[in-house]
Amino acid sequence: MSENQPTARIARTYRFEAAHHLPLLPSTHKCHRMHGHNYRITVILRGQLDNRGFVTDFGELDDEIAPLLKQLDHKLLNDVPGLENPTAELIAFWFLERLSRAVTIRVYENDDSWAEISRD
């Protein structure tokens, strides 16, 4: 592909289920108590197209994220190193730290609430 080509963005969404509580909130806050979510995470990559016409093959991204999802799926997030206070923002940051090619991570706790962390 030409070096003068525009930058492309791709995204892939993954799901995991997990429990958590937010220990830094007041004990009267509902999220201070243990509860769970059906999380959705969207991983966004940016780059130039390779000789195959991809930023990356989605299967390669799947292989990269699978071990991370395994650490979180059906787990208590507070027990995962780096997620002792697992807000949606900090979960997004946790993924961004571990996915060097990602430029943006969006974490949905439900259909109406999400947090996003970006490198740019």
PDB file of C-alpha atoms in Angstrom:
ATOM      1  CA  MET A   1       0.000   0.000   0.000  1.00  0.00           C
ATOM      2  CA  SER A   2       1.091   3.573  -0.617  1.00  0.00           C
ATOM      3  CA  GLU A   3       2.864   5.457   2.160  1.00  0.00           C
ATOM      4  CA  ASN A   4       0.573   8.444   1.466  1.00  0.00           C
ATOM      5  CA  GLN A   5      -2.602   6.570   2.244  1.00  0.00           C
ATOM      6  CA  PRO A   6      -5.003   7.861   4.889  1.00  0.00           C
ATOM      7  CA  THR A   7      -5.108   6.365   8.348  1.00  0.00           C
ATOM      8  CA  ALA A   8      -7.869   3.822   8.942  1.00  0.00           C
ATOM      9  CA  ARG A   9      -9.685   2.982  12.182  1.00  0.00           C
ATOM     10  CA  ILE A  10     -11.175  -0.404  12.972  1.00  0.00           C
ATOM     11  CA  ALA A  11     -13.194  -1.566  15.962  1.00  0.00           C
ATOM     12  CA  ARG A  12     -14.194  -4.888  17.437  1.00  0.00           C
ATOM     13  CA  THR A  13     -16.559  -5.484  20.351  1.00  0.00           C
ATOM     14  CA  TYR A  14     -16.184  -8.216  22.973  1.00  0.00           C
ATOM     15  CA  ARG A  15     -18.292  -9.307  25.934  1.00  0.00           C
ATOM     16  CA  PHE A  16     -17.642 -10.650  29.404  1.00  0.00           C
ATOM     17  CA  GLU A  17     -19.631 -11.046  32.598  1.00  0.00           C
ATOM     18  CA  ALA A  18     -18.169 -10.132  35.963  1.00  0.00           C
ATOM     19  CA  ALA A  19     -18.952  -8.962  39.471  1.00  0.00           C
ATOM     20  CA  HIS A  20     -17.444  -5.999  41.281  1.00  0.00           C
ATOM     21  CA  HIS A  21     -17.955  -3.450  43.997  1.00  0.00           C
ATOM     22  CA  LEU A  22     -16.566   0.050  44.321  1.00  0.00           C
ATOM     23  CA  PRO A  23     -14.911   0.216  47.747  1.00  0.00           C
ATOM     24  CA  LEU A  24     -14.060   3.927  47.549  1.00  0.00           C
ATOM     25  CA  LEU A  25     -17.721   4.954  47.413  1.00  0.00           C
ATOM     26  CA  PRO A  26     -19.683   5.592  50.617  1.00  0.00           C
ATOM     27  CA  SER A  27     -21.151   2.439  52.136  1.00  0.00           C
ATOM     28  CA  THR A  28     -24.629   3.843  51.438  1.00  0.00           C
ATOM     29  CA  HIS A  29     -23.999   3.987  47.659  1.00  0.00           C
ATOM     30  CA  LYS A  30     -25.541   1.078  45.728  1.00  0.00           C
ATOM     31  CA  CYS A  31     -22.295   0.413  43.837  1.00  0.00           C
ATOM     32  CA  HIS A  32     -20.382  -0.021  47.087  1.00  0.00           C
ATOM     33  CA  ARG A  33     -22.154  -3.386  47.376  1.00  0.00           C
ATOM     34  CA  MET A  34     -21.263  -6.406  45.255  1.00  0.00           C
ATOM     35  CA  HIS A  35     -23.121  -6.522  41.940  1.00  0.00           C
ATOM     36  CA  GLY A  36     -22.502  -7.676  38.387  1.00  0.00           C
ATOM     37  CA  HIS A  37     -22.603  -6.492  34.807  1.00  0.00           C
ATOM     38  CA  ASN A  38     -22.734  -7.964  31.338  1.00  0.00           C
ATOM     39  CA  TYR A  39     -19.817  -5.863  30.129  1.00  0.00           C
ATOM     40  CA  ARG A  40     -19.167  -4.945  26.538  1.00  0.00           C
ATOM     41  CA  ILE A  41     -15.773  -3.641  25.461  1.00  0.00           C
ATOM     42  CA  THR A  42     -14.993  -1.999  22.139  1.00  0.00           C
ATOM     43  CA  VAL A  43     -11.353  -1.951  21.061  1.00  0.00           C
ATOM     44  CA  ILE A  44     -10.396   0.625  18.431  1.00  0.00           C
ATOM     45  CA  LEU A  45      -7.150   0.436  16.458  1.00  0.00           C
ATOM     46  CA  ARG A  46      -5.724   3.004  14.056  1.00  0.00           C
ATOM     47  CA  GLY A  47      -3.122   2.563  11.364  1.00  0.00           C
ATOM     48  CA  GLN A  48      -2.247   2.305   7.734  1.00  0.00           C
ATOM     49  CA  LEU A  49      -3.349  -0.668   5.716  1.00  0.00           C
ATOM     50  CA  ASP A  50      -0.902  -3.524   5.404  1.00  0.00           C
ATOM     51  CA  ASN A  51      -0.226  -5.437   2.182  1.00  0.00           C
ATOM     52  CA  ARG A  52      -3.384  -7.494   2.860  1.00  0.00           C
ATOM     53  CA  GLY A  53      -5.529  -4.364   3.056  1.00  0.00           C
ATOM     54  CA  PHE A  54      -5.957  -4.562   6.866  1.00  0.00           C
ATOM     55  CA  VAL A  55      -5.058  -2.398   9.826  1.00  0.00           C
ATOM     56  CA  THR A  56      -4.986  -5.826  11.449  1.00  0.00           C
ATOM     57  CA  ASP A  57      -6.831  -9.055  10.897  1.00  0.00           C
ATOM     58  CA  PHE A  58      -9.730  -9.277  13.376  1.00  0.00           C
ATOM     59  CA  GLY A  59      -8.660 -12.842  14.167  1.00  0.00           C
ATOM     60  CA  GLU A  60      -5.244 -11.564  15.277  1.00  0.00           C
ATOM     61  CA  LEU A  61      -6.951  -9.032  17.546  1.00  0.00           C
ATOM     62  CA  ASP A  62      -9.176 -11.815  18.918  1.00  0.00           C
ATOM     63  CA  ASP A  63      -6.058 -13.834  19.783  1.00  0.00           C
ATOM     64  CA  GLU A  64      -4.513 -10.833  21.543  1.00  0.00           C
ATOM     65  CA  ILE A  65      -7.551 -10.014  23.665  1.00  0.00           C
ATOM     66  CA  ALA A  66      -8.675 -13.580  24.516  1.00  0.00           C
ATOM     67  CA  PRO A  67      -6.242 -14.044  27.445  1.00  0.00           C
ATOM     68  CA  LEU A  68      -7.285 -10.678  28.887  1.00  0.00           C
ATOM     69  CA  LEU A  69     -10.974 -11.552  28.711  1.00  0.00           C
ATOM     70  CA  LYS A  70     -10.216 -14.889  30.366  1.00  0.00           C
ATOM     71  CA  GLN A  71      -8.747 -13.005  33.345  1.00  0.00           C
ATOM     72  CA  LEU A  72     -12.022 -11.098  33.808  1.00  0.00           C
ATOM     73  CA  ASP A  73     -14.886 -13.295  32.608  1.00  0.00           C
ATOM     74  CA  HIS A  74     -17.033 -14.622  35.475  1.00  0.00           C
ATOM     75  CA  LYS A  75     -14.566 -13.209  38.010  1.00  0.00           C
ATOM     76  CA  LEU A  76     -14.691 -10.718  40.852  1.00  0.00           C
ATOM     77  CA  LEU A  77     -12.897  -7.800  39.221  1.00  0.00           C
ATOM     78  CA  ASN A  78     -11.669  -6.439  42.556  1.00  0.00           C
ATOM     79  CA  ASP A  79      -9.425  -9.534  42.820  1.00  0.00           C
ATOM     80  CA  VAL A  80      -7.657  -8.787  39.509  1.00  0.00           C
ATOM     81  CA  PRO A  81      -4.348  -6.903  39.946  1.00  0.00           C
ATOM     82  CA  GLY A  82      -4.853  -3.332  38.770  1.00  0.00           C
ATOM     83  CA  LEU A  83      -8.629  -3.467  39.220  1.00  0.00           C
ATOM     84  CA  GLU A  84      -8.973  -3.181  42.970  1.00  0.00           C
ATOM     85  CA  ASN A  85     -11.411  -0.279  42.406  1.00  0.00           C
ATOM     86  CA  PRO A  86     -12.943  -1.407  39.091  1.00  0.00           C
ATOM     87  CA  THR A  87     -14.796   1.589  37.717  1.00  0.00           C
ATOM     88  CA  ALA A  88     -15.660   1.466  34.017  1.00  0.00           C
ATOM     89  CA  GLU A  89     -12.953   4.086  33.429  1.00  0.00           C
ATOM     90  CA  LEU A  90     -10.298   2.000  35.187  1.00  0.00           C
ATOM     91  CA  ILE A  91     -11.378  -1.178  33.378  1.00  0.00           C
ATOM     92  CA  ALA A  92     -10.913   0.682  30.071  1.00  0.00           C
ATOM     93  CA  PHE A  93      -7.488   1.891  31.244  1.00  0.00           C
ATOM     94  CA  TRP A  94      -6.552  -1.682  32.296  1.00  0.00           C
ATOM     95  CA  PHE A  95      -7.241  -2.895  28.749  1.00  0.00           C
ATOM     96  CA  LEU A  96      -5.463   0.074  27.137  1.00  0.00           C
ATOM     97  CA  GLU A  97      -2.306  -0.645  29.160  1.00  0.00           C
ATOM     98  CA  ARG A  98      -2.290  -4.240  27.920  1.00  0.00           C
ATOM     99  CA  LEU A  99      -3.236  -3.687  24.265  1.00  0.00           C
ATOM    100  CA  SER A 100      -0.365  -1.639  22.876  1.00  0.00           C
ATOM    101  CA  ARG A 101      -1.945  -1.258  19.433  1.00  0.00           C
ATOM    102  CA  ALA A 102      -5.286   0.020  20.752  1.00  0.00           C
ATOM    103  CA  VAL A 103      -5.892   3.766  20.578  1.00  0.00           C
ATOM    104  CA  THR A 104      -9.297   3.763  22.282  1.00  0.00           C
ATOM    105  CA  ILE A 105     -11.102   1.394  24.628  1.00  0.00           C
ATOM    106  CA  ARG A 106     -14.787   1.830  25.436  1.00  0.00           C
ATOM    107  CA  VAL A 107     -16.334  -0.187  28.278  1.00  0.00           C
ATOM    108  CA  TYR A 108     -20.107  -0.518  28.568  1.00  0.00           C
ATOM    109  CA  GLU A 109     -21.590  -1.552  31.917  1.00  0.00           C
ATOM    110  CA  ASN A 110     -25.014  -1.665  30.259  1.00  0.00           C
ATOM    111  CA  ASP A 111     -26.728  -0.282  27.166  1.00  0.00           C
ATOM    112  CA  ASP A 112     -26.892   3.228  28.623  1.00  0.00           C
ATOM    113  CA  SER A 113     -23.575   3.708  30.452  1.00  0.00           C
ATOM    114  CA  TRP A 114     -20.038   3.581  29.122  1.00  0.00           C
ATOM    115  CA  ALA A 115     -16.566   4.989  29.726  1.00  0.00           C
ATOM    116  CA  GLU A 116     -13.854   5.558  27.147  1.00  0.00           C
ATOM    117  CA  ILE A 117     -10.082   5.935  27.450  1.00  0.00           C
ATOM    118  CA  SER A 118      -7.940   7.052  24.500  1.00  0.00           C
ATOM    119  CA  ARG A 119      -4.266   7.545  23.773  1.00  0.00           C
ATOM    120  CA  ASP A 120      -4.995  10.536  21.524  1.00  0.00           C
TER     121      ASP A 120
END
